Amino acid sequence: MPSDIRVRIAPSPTGPLHIGTARTALFNYLFARHTGGTFVLRLEDTDVARSTAAFEKDILDALHWLGITWDEGPGVAGLEEAGPYAPYRQMQRLGSYAEAAEALLAKDLAYRCYCTPEELEADRRAREAAKLPPAYSGRCAHLTPDERAAREAEGRRGAIRFRVRPGVVGWNDLIRDRVEIDTANLGGDFVIVRADGTPLYHFTVVVDDAAMQISHVIRGEDHVSNTPKHILLFEALGYGIPTFGHVPLILNPDGTKMSKRKSQTAVSDYIAQGFTREALVNYLAFLGWSPGTEDDLLTLDEIAQRFELDKVQKGGARFDRERLEWLNGQWIRRLDDADLVARLLPFTEAAAVAGQIDRAPSEGELTALLPIVRERLSTLASITDVAGFLWRELTPDPAALVPKRWDAATTIEGLAAAGERLAAHDAVTWEADELEPPLRRLVEARGWKAGDLFMAIRMAVTGQAATPPLFDVLVALGRERTLARLDAAVEALRSA
Ligand code: GLU
């Protein structure tokens, strides 16, 4: 059912899509889809020095990749931009901010401030020395027309400051319930337009949320302290005040704030590491929200059906990479063969280009391999950890070939004997259930432990201790390569 609910995500293209922004976008998307509302994407690109077209593309591409679609804004349905409130880029909306600023000046709800950076810096220091929180002194709050004219005559171009009224600003937050903040704690009258005419975030966000008829502002908890300023501006401009919901932040496992420096925060990095969109979306939705049932694995559509904003928890949600990998593994198991192979191919190709493997497997090879690797993949990229030995030449490492309970002589004997038994098979009987019994008989005849011989063979033919089941591995490698690798291992041990 269509509704009047309108929500938005308003990313600043000053960096790649952040995992926290993706989660906020997701919650907005889910809320819109669940309620039949409209989801808007607006680019807050007024920080011209730091905004780039490349970051803008990264943000839109990564959101699309996640399957998070919006109804209005840049990049809707492959168009440059679509929606009744265009343009959706703030740098193309400067006229509306100038107009709104003029309206506030005209009503004396804002004023020109001519304080120089030096004056403001001296104020800041004085307050710091007096152990007071930073706040504007109010130096320009009540200038007479003559005083103003005198400053303008000096060539000063005033910034525009918004008058913060005394009192308490409160709202009923969708997630945090009632929040009240005394405006005395807002740091005094704040700048909404710089002296050079560029408008600031607090101002543009309000002008645009009003212009775009945003009914619910759902954003990160880091904005709680900004919301009173926004409410004051909505009031002063005579706009209706939207409903606010502040989503808890994503935290590091140790409870600290996720930062670019300390944590992996770019969605593109998770994509590059082989996380699936299904798992990432599922994981991000469950960071701070739960369907209230035992279900772990839900698709985006299933989540949208169940999503309730007031069920979002208040406390910060800790990012648990192991859990994400587990979930990713679960989703990888659910993909159908063709889909999984299509998603694996770019990773094996990239691994070949990076020299991690000597050649990239074909589609057919990967498909044939799925039954033995699928359950072992935690990421798409982990295909080369699990099966890279198939596409790489091995250089035997004599020290690594010898199982713990064996010595070099026993290992040589074991590998040579295993080689002989296996060589008795031709290409037709080179099947896992045919290869295993003769090796078990060999172990019994010599009084060895199967684990020791099998580990020696595994190390010899794969170079690694953890692999898919050994006999499946031998089949995947094929007769010639298996025998050659066993020979090479024996050779390496003999000459060590
Ligand atoms: N451009 C702001 C940001 O990226 C938007 C915040 C908001 O949603 O109001 O944080």
Coordinates of C-alpha atoms and ligand atoms in Angstrom, one line a residue:
M1 CA 0.0 0.0 0.0
P2 CA 1.5 3.4 -0.9
S3 CA 1.9 5.8 2.0
D4 CA 3.1 9.3 2.6
I5 CA 6.2 8.0 4.3
R6 CA 9.3 9.5 2.8
V7 CA 12.7 8.6 4.0
R8 CA 16.2 9.3 2.7
I9 CA 19.8 8.5 2.8
A10 CA 22.0 11.5 2.4
P11 CA 25.6 10.4 1.9
S12 CA 28.5 12.8 1.4
P13 CA 30.7 11.6 -1.4
T14 CA 33.9 12.2 0.6
G15 CA 34.9 8.6 0.9
P16 CA 33.8 5.1 -0.3
L17 CA 30.5 3.7 1.0
H18 CA 31.0 3.2 4.7
I19 CA 29.5 0.1 6.3
G20 CA 27.6 2.3 8.8
T21 CA 26.1 4.3 6.0
A22 CA 25.1 1.1 4.2
R23 CA 23.4 -0.1 7.3
T24 CA 21.5 3.3 7.7
A25 CA 20.6 3.1 4.0
L26 CA 19.4 -0.4 4.5
F27 CA 17.2 0.5 7.5
N28 CA 15.7 3.4 5.6
Y29 CA 15.1 1.1 2.6
L30 CA 13.5 -1.6 4.8
F31 CA 11.3 1.0 6.6
A32 CA 10.2 2.4 3.2
R33 CA 9.5 -1.0 1.7
H34 CA 7.7 -2.3 4.8
T35 CA 5.4 0.7 4.9
G36 CA 4.9 1.3 1.2
G37 CA 6.8 4.6 1.5
T38 CA 9.3 6.3 -0.7
F39 CA 13.1 6.1 -0.4
V40 CA 15.2 9.0 -1.6
L41 CA 18.9 9.3 -2.1
R42 CA 20.4 12.7 -1.9
L43 CA 24.1 13.5 -2.4
E44 CA 25.4 15.9 0.2
D45 CA 28.3 17.1 -1.9
T46 CA 28.9 20.6 -0.5
D47 CA 32.3 19.7 0.9
V48 CA 33.7 20.5 -2.5
A49 CA 37.3 19.9 -1.5
R50 CA 36.7 16.4 -0.3
S51 CA 33.9 15.2 -2.6
T52 CA 34.8 13.3 -5.7
A53 CA 32.9 11.7 -8.6
A54 CA 34.8 8.5 -7.9
F55 CA 33.4 8.3 -4.3
E56 CA 30.0 9.2 -5.6
K57 CA 30.2 6.3 -8.0
D58 CA 31.5 3.9 -5.3
I59 CA 28.6 4.8 -3.1
L60 CA 25.9 4.4 -5.7
D61 CA 27.5 1.2 -7.1
A62 CA 27.9 -0.4 -3.7
L63 CA 24.3 0.4 -2.7
H64 CA 23.1 -1.1 -6.0
W65 CA 25.3 -4.1 -5.5
L66 CA 23.7 -4.7 -2.1
G67 CA 20.3 -4.6 -3.8
I68 CA 19.3 -1.4 -1.9
T69 CA 17.3 0.5 -4.5
W70 CA 15.8 4.0 -4.1
D71 CA 12.9 5.6 -5.8
E72 CA 14.2 9.2 -6.2
G73 CA 17.7 10.6 -6.7
P74 CA 20.7 10.0 -8.8
G75 CA 21.1 6.7 -10.6
V76 CA 17.4 5.6 -10.4
A77 CA 16.7 3.0 -13.0
G78 CA 20.0 3.7 -14.8
L79 CA 19.0 7.3 -15.3
E80 CA 21.2 10.3 -14.4
E81 CA 18.6 11.3 -11.9
A82 CA 14.9 10.9 -11.4
G83 CA 12.2 12.2 -9.0
P84 CA 9.8 15.2 -8.5
Y85 CA 12.2 17.0 -6.2
A86 CA 15.3 17.1 -8.5
P87 CA 18.1 18.0 -8.4
Y88 CA 19.2 15.6 -5.7
R89 CA 22.7 16.9 -5.5
Q90 CA 23.2 19.7 -3.0
M91 CA 25.7 21.6 -5.1
Q92 CA 22.9 22.0 -7.6
R93 CA 20.5 23.4 -5.0
L94 CA 22.5 26.3 -3.8
G95 CA 19.8 28.8 -4.8
S96 CA 17.3 27.3 -2.3
Y97 CA 19.8 27.6 0.6
A98 CA 20.5 31.2 -0.2
E99 CA 16.8 31.9 -0.3
A100 CA 16.2 30.2 3.0
A101 CA 19.1 32.1 4.5
E102 CA 17.7 35.4 3.3
A103 CA 14.3 34.5 4.9
L104 CA 16.0 33.9 8.2
L105 CA 18.0 37.1 8.0
A106 CA 14.9 39.1 7.1
K107 CA 13.1 37.8 10.2
D108 CA 16.2 38.4 12.4
L109 CA 16.3 34.7 13.2
A110 CA 19.8 34.7 11.8
Y111 CA 22.4 37.5 11.6
R112 CA 25.6 38.3 9.9
C113 CA 28.7 37.5 11.9
Y114 CA 31.9 39.4 11.1
C115 CA 34.1 37.7 13.7
T116 CA 37.6 36.9 12.2
P117 CA 39.2 33.5 12.6
E118 CA 41.6 35.1 15.0
E119 CA 38.9 36.5 17.2
L120 CA 37.1 33.1 17.2
E121 CA 40.3 31.3 18.0
A122 CA 41.0 33.7 20.9
D123 CA 37.4 33.1 22.2
R124 CA 37.9 29.4 22.0
R125 CA 41.2 29.5 24.0
A126 CA 39.7 31.7 26.6
R127 CA 36.8 29.3 27.2
E128 CA 39.2 26.4 27.2
A129 CA 41.3 28.1 29.8
A130 CA 38.2 28.7 31.9
K131 CA 37.3 25.0 31.5
L132 CA 34.1 25.9 29.6
P133 CA 32.8 24.0 26.6
P134 CA 33.2 25.7 23.3
A135 CA 30.5 28.2 22.4
Y136 CA 30.1 31.3 20.3
S137 CA 30.5 34.5 22.3
G138 CA 27.6 36.4 20.7
R139 CA 29.9 39.2 19.7
C140 CA 27.9 39.9 16.5
A141 CA 24.5 38.9 17.8
H142 CA 23.2 42.4 18.4
L143 CA 25.2 44.7 16.1
T144 CA 23.4 47.9 15.1
P145 CA 23.0 48.7 11.4
D146 CA 25.8 51.2 11.8
E147 CA 28.2 48.7 13.3
R148 CA 27.3 46.2 10.6
A149 CA 27.9 48.8 7.9
A150 CA 31.3 49.7 9.4
R151 CA 32.4 46.1 9.3
E152 CA 31.2 45.7 5.7
A153 CA 33.1 48.9 4.8
E154 CA 36.2 47.2 6.1
G155 CA 35.6 44.6 3.4
R156 CA 34.5 41.9 5.9
R157 CA 32.0 39.5 4.3
G158 CA 29.9 38.1 7.2
A159 CA 29.1 34.5 7.8
I160 CA 25.4 33.9 8.6
R161 CA 24.8 32.7 12.1
F162 CA 21.5 31.2 13.3
R163 CA 20.1 32.5 16.6
V164 CA 19.6 29.6 19.0
R165 CA 16.7 30.3 21.2
P166 CA 16.8 29.5 24.9
G167 CA 14.8 26.5 26.2
V168 CA 14.6 22.8 25.7
V169 CA 14.2 21.0 22.4
G170 CA 12.8 17.5 22.5
W171 CA 11.5 14.9 20.2
N172 CA 10.0 11.4 20.4
D173 CA 12.7 9.3 18.8
L174 CA 11.5 6.2 17.0
I175 CA 14.4 4.2 18.6
R176 CA 15.5 6.1 21.6
D177 CA 12.1 7.3 22.9
R178 CA 12.0 10.8 24.4
V179 CA 15.1 12.9 23.9
E180 CA 15.4 16.4 25.4
I181 CA 18.3 18.7 25.0
D182 CA 18.7 22.2 26.5
T183 CA 19.7 24.6 23.8
A184 CA 22.2 26.1 26.2
N185 CA 24.3 23.0 25.4
L186 CA 24.4 23.6 21.7
G187 CA 27.5 25.9 21.7
G188 CA 25.6 29.1 21.0
D189 CA 24.5 30.6 17.7
F190 CA 25.9 28.5 14.9
V191 CA 27.0 29.3 11.4
I192 CA 24.7 28.2 8.6
V193 CA 26.4 29.9 5.7
R194 CA 30.1 30.6 5.6
A195 CA 31.4 34.1 4.7
D196 CA 32.3 32.8 1.2
G197 CA 28.6 31.9 0.7
T198 CA 28.9 28.1 1.1
P199 CA 26.1 26.7 3.2
L200 CA 26.8 24.2 6.0
Y201 CA 25.4 20.8 6.7
H202 CA 23.0 21.7 9.5
F203 CA 21.3 24.1 7.2
T204 CA 21.3 22.3 3.9
V205 CA 20.0 19.1 5.5
V206 CA 17.0 20.9 6.9
V207 CA 16.2 22.9 3.8
D208 CA 16.4 19.7 1.7
D209 CA 14.5 17.4 4.1
A210 CA 11.7 20.0 4.1
A211 CA 11.8 20.6 0.3
M212 CA 11.8 16.8 -0.3
Q213 CA 8.9 16.2 2.1
I214 CA 11.0 13.8 4.2
S215 CA 8.6 12.5 6.9
H216 CA 11.1 10.4 8.8
V217 CA 14.8 11.1 9.3
I218 CA 16.5 7.8 10.1
R219 CA 20.2 8.2 10.6
G220 CA 23.1 7.3 12.8
E221 CA 23.2 7.9 16.5
D222 CA 26.2 10.2 16.0
H223 CA 23.6 12.8 14.8
V224 CA 21.6 12.9 18.0
S225 CA 23.5 16.0 19.1
N226 CA 22.7 17.7 15.7
T227 CA 19.0 17.0 15.8
P228 CA 18.1 19.9 18.2
K229 CA 19.9 22.3 15.8
H230 CA 17.8 20.9 13.0
I231 CA 14.6 21.1 14.9
L232 CA 15.3 24.8 15.7
L233 CA 15.9 25.4 12.0
F234 CA 12.7 23.6 10.9
E235 CA 10.8 25.7 13.4
A236 CA 12.5 29.0 12.3
L237 CA 11.9 28.3 8.7
G238 CA 8.3 27.4 9.4
Y239 CA 8.6 23.9 8.1
G240 CA 6.9 20.8 9.6
I241 CA 9.2 18.8 11.8
P242 CA 9.9 15.2 10.6
T243 CA 10.0 12.3 12.9
F244 CA 13.5 11.2 14.0
G245 CA 15.0 7.8 14.6
H246 CA 18.6 7.4 15.6
V247 CA 20.1 4.1 14.8
P248 CA 22.8 2.8 17.1
L249 CA 26.3 2.8 15.7
I250 CA 28.3 -0.2 14.6
L251 CA 31.1 -0.8 17.0
N252 CA 34.3 -2.7 16.9
P253 CA 34.3 -6.0 18.7
D254 CA 36.0 -4.2 21.7
G255 CA 33.1 -1.7 21.8
T256 CA 35.1 1.2 20.4
K257 CA 33.8 3.3 17.5
M258 CA 34.5 1.9 14.0
S259 CA 36.9 4.2 12.3
K260 CA 38.5 4.1 8.8
R261 CA 41.9 3.8 10.4
K262 CA 41.3 0.9 12.8
S263 CA 38.6 -1.1 11.1
Q264 CA 37.6 -2.2 7.7
T265 CA 34.8 0.1 6.9
A266 CA 34.4 0.3 3.1
V267 CA 31.7 -1.9 1.7
S268 CA 33.9 -2.2 -1.5
D269 CA 36.5 -4.0 0.6
Y270 CA 33.9 -6.6 1.8
I271 CA 32.9 -7.0 -1.9
A272 CA 36.5 -7.5 -2.9
Q273 CA 37.0 -10.1 -0.2
G274 CA 34.2 -12.2 -1.5
F275 CA 31.3 -11.5 0.7
T276 CA 27.9 -12.0 -1.0
R277 CA 25.3 -9.4 -1.1
E278 CA 22.9 -11.8 0.5
A279 CA 25.1 -12.3 3.5
L280 CA 26.1 -8.6 3.9
V281 CA 22.5 -7.4 3.8
N282 CA 21.4 -10.1 6.1
Y283 CA 24.3 -9.4 8.5
L284 CA 23.8 -5.6 8.4
A285 CA 20.1 -5.9 9.0
F286 CA 20.7 -8.1 12.1
L287 CA 23.2 -5.6 13.5
G288 CA 20.8 -3.8 15.8
W289 CA 17.6 -5.5 14.7
S290 CA 16.2 -9.0 14.9
P291 CA 13.0 -10.6 13.6
G292 CA 12.3 -11.9 17.0
T293 CA 12.4 -15.5 15.8
E294 CA 15.1 -18.0 15.5
D295 CA 15.6 -17.3 11.7
D296 CA 19.2 -16.5 10.9
L297 CA 19.1 -16.5 7.2
L298 CA 16.6 -14.0 5.6
T299 CA 16.6 -12.4 2.1
L300 CA 16.3 -8.7 1.7
D301 CA 12.6 -9.2 0.8
E302 CA 11.9 -11.4 3.8
I303 CA 13.6 -8.8 6.0
A304 CA 11.6 -6.0 4.5
Q305 CA 8.4 -7.9 5.2
R306 CA 9.3 -8.2 8.9
F307 CA 11.2 -5.1 9.6
E308 CA 9.9 -2.8 12.3
L309 CA 11.8 0.3 13.2
D310 CA 10.8 0.3 16.8
K311 CA 12.3 -3.1 17.2
V312 CA 15.8 -1.7 16.5
Q313 CA 17.8 -1.8 19.7
K314 CA 19.2 1.2 21.4
G315 CA 22.6 -0.1 22.3
G316 CA 25.6 -0.1 19.8
A317 CA 26.0 -3.3 17.8
R318 CA 29.4 -4.9 17.7
F319 CA 30.7 -6.0 14.4
D320 CA 31.6 -9.7 14.5
R321 CA 33.5 -10.7 11.5
E322 CA 33.4 -14.4 12.3
R323 CA 29.6 -14.3 12.4
L324 CA 29.6 -12.5 9.0
E325 CA 31.9 -15.2 7.6
W326 CA 29.7 -17.9 9.0
L327 CA 26.6 -16.2 7.4
N328 CA 28.4 -15.8 4.2
G329 CA 29.3 -19.5 4.1
Q330 CA 25.6 -20.3 4.7
W331 CA 24.6 -18.1 1.8
I332 CA 27.2 -19.6 -0.4
R333 CA 25.8 -23.0 0.3
R334 CA 22.4 -21.8 -0.8
L335 CA 23.4 -20.4 -4.2
D336 CA 22.7 -22.5 -7.2
D337 CA 25.7 -24.0 -9.0
A338 CA 25.7 -21.6 -12.0
D339 CA 25.3 -18.6 -9.8
L340 CA 28.1 -19.6 -7.5
V341 CA 30.4 -20.4 -10.3
A342 CA 29.7 -17.1 -12.0
R343 CA 30.5 -15.4 -8.7
L344 CA 33.7 -17.4 -8.1
L345 CA 35.2 -16.9 -11.6
P346 CA 36.2 -13.2 -11.0
F347 CA 38.0 -14.3 -7.8
T348 CA 40.0 -17.1 -9.4
E349 CA 40.8 -14.9 -12.3
A350 CA 42.0 -12.1 -10.0
A351 CA 44.1 -14.7 -8.1
A352 CA 45.7 -15.8 -11.3
V353 CA 46.5 -12.2 -12.3
A354 CA 47.9 -11.7 -8.8
G355 CA 50.1 -14.8 -9.2
Q356 CA 48.5 -16.6 -6.3
I357 CA 47.7 -19.4 -8.7
D358 CA 49.4 -20.2 -12.0
R359 CA 46.2 -20.5 -14.1
A360 CA 42.6 -19.7 -13.6
P361 CA 40.2 -22.7 -13.7
S362 CA 37.5 -22.9 -16.4
E363 CA 33.8 -22.6 -15.6
G364 CA 33.5 -26.4 -16.1
E365 CA 36.3 -27.2 -13.7
L366 CA 34.8 -25.0 -11.0
T367 CA 31.4 -26.5 -11.5
A368 CA 32.8 -30.0 -11.2
L369 CA 34.6 -29.0 -8.0
L370 CA 31.6 -27.5 -6.2
P371 CA 30.5 -30.7 -4.4
I372 CA 33.8 -30.8 -2.5
V373 CA 34.5 -27.1 -2.0
R374 CA 31.1 -25.4 -1.5
E375 CA 30.8 -26.2 2.2
R376 CA 34.3 -25.0 2.9
L377 CA 34.0 -21.5 1.5
S378 CA 33.6 -18.7 4.0
T379 CA 34.2 -16.1 1.2
L380 CA 34.2 -16.3 -2.5
A381 CA 37.9 -15.4 -2.4
S382 CA 38.6 -18.3 -0.1
I383 CA 38.3 -20.6 -3.2
T384 CA 42.0 -20.3 -3.7
D385 CA 42.8 -21.2 -0.1
V386 CA 40.5 -24.3 -0.4
A387 CA 41.5 -25.4 -3.9
G388 CA 44.4 -23.3 -5.1
F389 CA 46.7 -26.3 -5.1
L390 CA 44.8 -27.5 -8.2
W391 CA 45.9 -24.5 -10.2
R392 CA 49.4 -24.0 -8.9
E393 CA 52.7 -25.9 -9.3
L394 CA 54.0 -27.2 -6.0
T395 CA 57.5 -27.1 -4.7
P396 CA 57.7 -29.8 -2.0
D397 CA 58.9 -28.7 1.3
P398 CA 60.6 -31.7 2.9
A399 CA 60.2 -30.5 6.5
A400 CA 56.4 -30.0 6.0
L401 CA 55.9 -33.4 4.4
V402 CA 56.8 -35.5 7.5
P403 CA 53.8 -36.2 9.7
K404 CA 54.3 -35.5 13.5
R405 CA 54.5 -39.2 14.5
W406 CA 56.6 -40.2 11.5
D407 CA 60.3 -39.7 10.5
A408 CA 61.6 -38.9 7.1
A409 CA 62.4 -42.6 6.3
T410 CA 58.9 -43.7 7.1
T411 CA 57.4 -40.9 5.1
I412 CA 59.5 -41.8 2.1
E413 CA 58.4 -45.4 2.5
G414 CA 54.8 -44.5 3.0
L415 CA 54.6 -42.1 0.0
A416 CA 56.4 -44.5 -2.3
A417 CA 54.2 -47.4 -1.3
A418 CA 51.1 -45.2 -1.7
G419 CA 52.3 -44.2 -5.1
E420 CA 52.6 -47.8 -6.2
R421 CA 49.2 -48.7 -5.0
L422 CA 47.6 -45.7 -6.7
A423 CA 49.5 -46.2 -9.9
A424 CA 47.8 -49.6 -10.2
H425 CA 44.6 -47.6 -11.0
D426 CA 43.9 -46.4 -14.5
A427 CA 42.0 -43.3 -15.4
V428 CA 38.8 -45.3 -15.4
T429 CA 39.0 -46.5 -11.8
W430 CA 40.5 -43.3 -10.6
E431 CA 37.4 -42.7 -8.3
A432 CA 37.4 -41.8 -4.6
D433 CA 35.8 -45.0 -3.4
E434 CA 38.2 -47.1 -5.5
L435 CA 41.3 -45.3 -4.3
E436 CA 40.7 -45.5 -0.6
P437 CA 40.5 -49.3 0.1
P438 CA 44.0 -50.2 -1.2
L439 CA 45.5 -47.4 0.9
R440 CA 43.7 -48.6 4.0
R441 CA 44.9 -52.1 3.3
L442 CA 48.5 -50.7 3.0
V443 CA 48.2 -49.0 6.4
E444 CA 47.0 -52.1 8.0
A445 CA 49.7 -54.3 6.5
R446 CA 52.4 -51.9 7.8
G447 CA 50.8 -51.3 11.2
W448 CA 50.6 -47.5 10.4
K449 CA 47.9 -45.2 11.4
A450 CA 45.7 -44.1 8.5
G451 CA 45.9 -40.5 9.7
D452 CA 49.7 -40.4 9.3
L453 CA 49.8 -41.8 5.8
F454 CA 46.9 -39.7 4.7
M455 CA 48.5 -36.5 6.1
A456 CA 51.7 -37.3 4.3
I457 CA 49.8 -37.8 1.0
R458 CA 47.8 -34.7 1.6
M459 CA 50.9 -32.5 2.2
A460 CA 52.6 -34.1 -0.8
V461 CA 49.8 -33.5 -3.3
T462 CA 48.4 -30.2 -2.0
G463 CA 51.1 -28.6 0.1
Q464 CA 48.6 -27.9 2.8
A465 CA 47.2 -29.6 5.9
A466 CA 43.6 -28.7 5.5
T467 CA 41.8 -29.6 2.3
P468 CA 38.6 -31.1 1.1
P469 CA 38.4 -34.9 1.7
L470 CA 41.7 -36.5 0.5
F471 CA 40.3 -39.0 -2.0
D472 CA 38.1 -36.3 -3.6
V473 CA 41.2 -34.2 -3.8
L474 CA 43.1 -37.0 -5.6
V475 CA 40.3 -37.3 -8.1
A476 CA 40.2 -33.6 -8.7
L477 CA 44.0 -33.6 -9.3
G478 CA 43.8 -36.6 -11.6
R479 CA 46.0 -39.6 -11.9
E480 CA 49.0 -38.1 -13.6
R481 CA 49.4 -35.1 -11.3
T482 CA 48.8 -37.1 -8.2
L483 CA 51.5 -39.6 -9.1
A484 CA 53.9 -36.9 -10.2
R485 CA 53.5 -35.0 -6.9
L486 CA 54.0 -38.1 -4.8
D487 CA 57.2 -38.8 -6.8
A488 CA 58.4 -35.2 -6.4
A489 CA 57.8 -35.4 -2.6
V490 CA 59.7 -38.7 -2.3
E491 CA 62.5 -37.1 -4.3
A492 CA 62.6 -34.0 -2.2
L493 CA 62.7 -36.1 1.0
R494 CA 65.5 -38.3 -0.4
S495 CA 67.7 -35.4 -1.3
A496 CA 67.0 -33.5 1.9
Ligands
GLU1 N1 25.6 13.9 4.8 C1 25.3 13.5 6.2 C2 26.2 12.4 6.5 O1 26.8 11.7 5.7 C3 23.9 13.1 6.3 C4 23.4 13.0 7.7 C5 22.0 12.9 7.8 O2 21.4 11.8 7.5 O3 21.3 13.9 8.2 O4 26.4 12.1 7.7

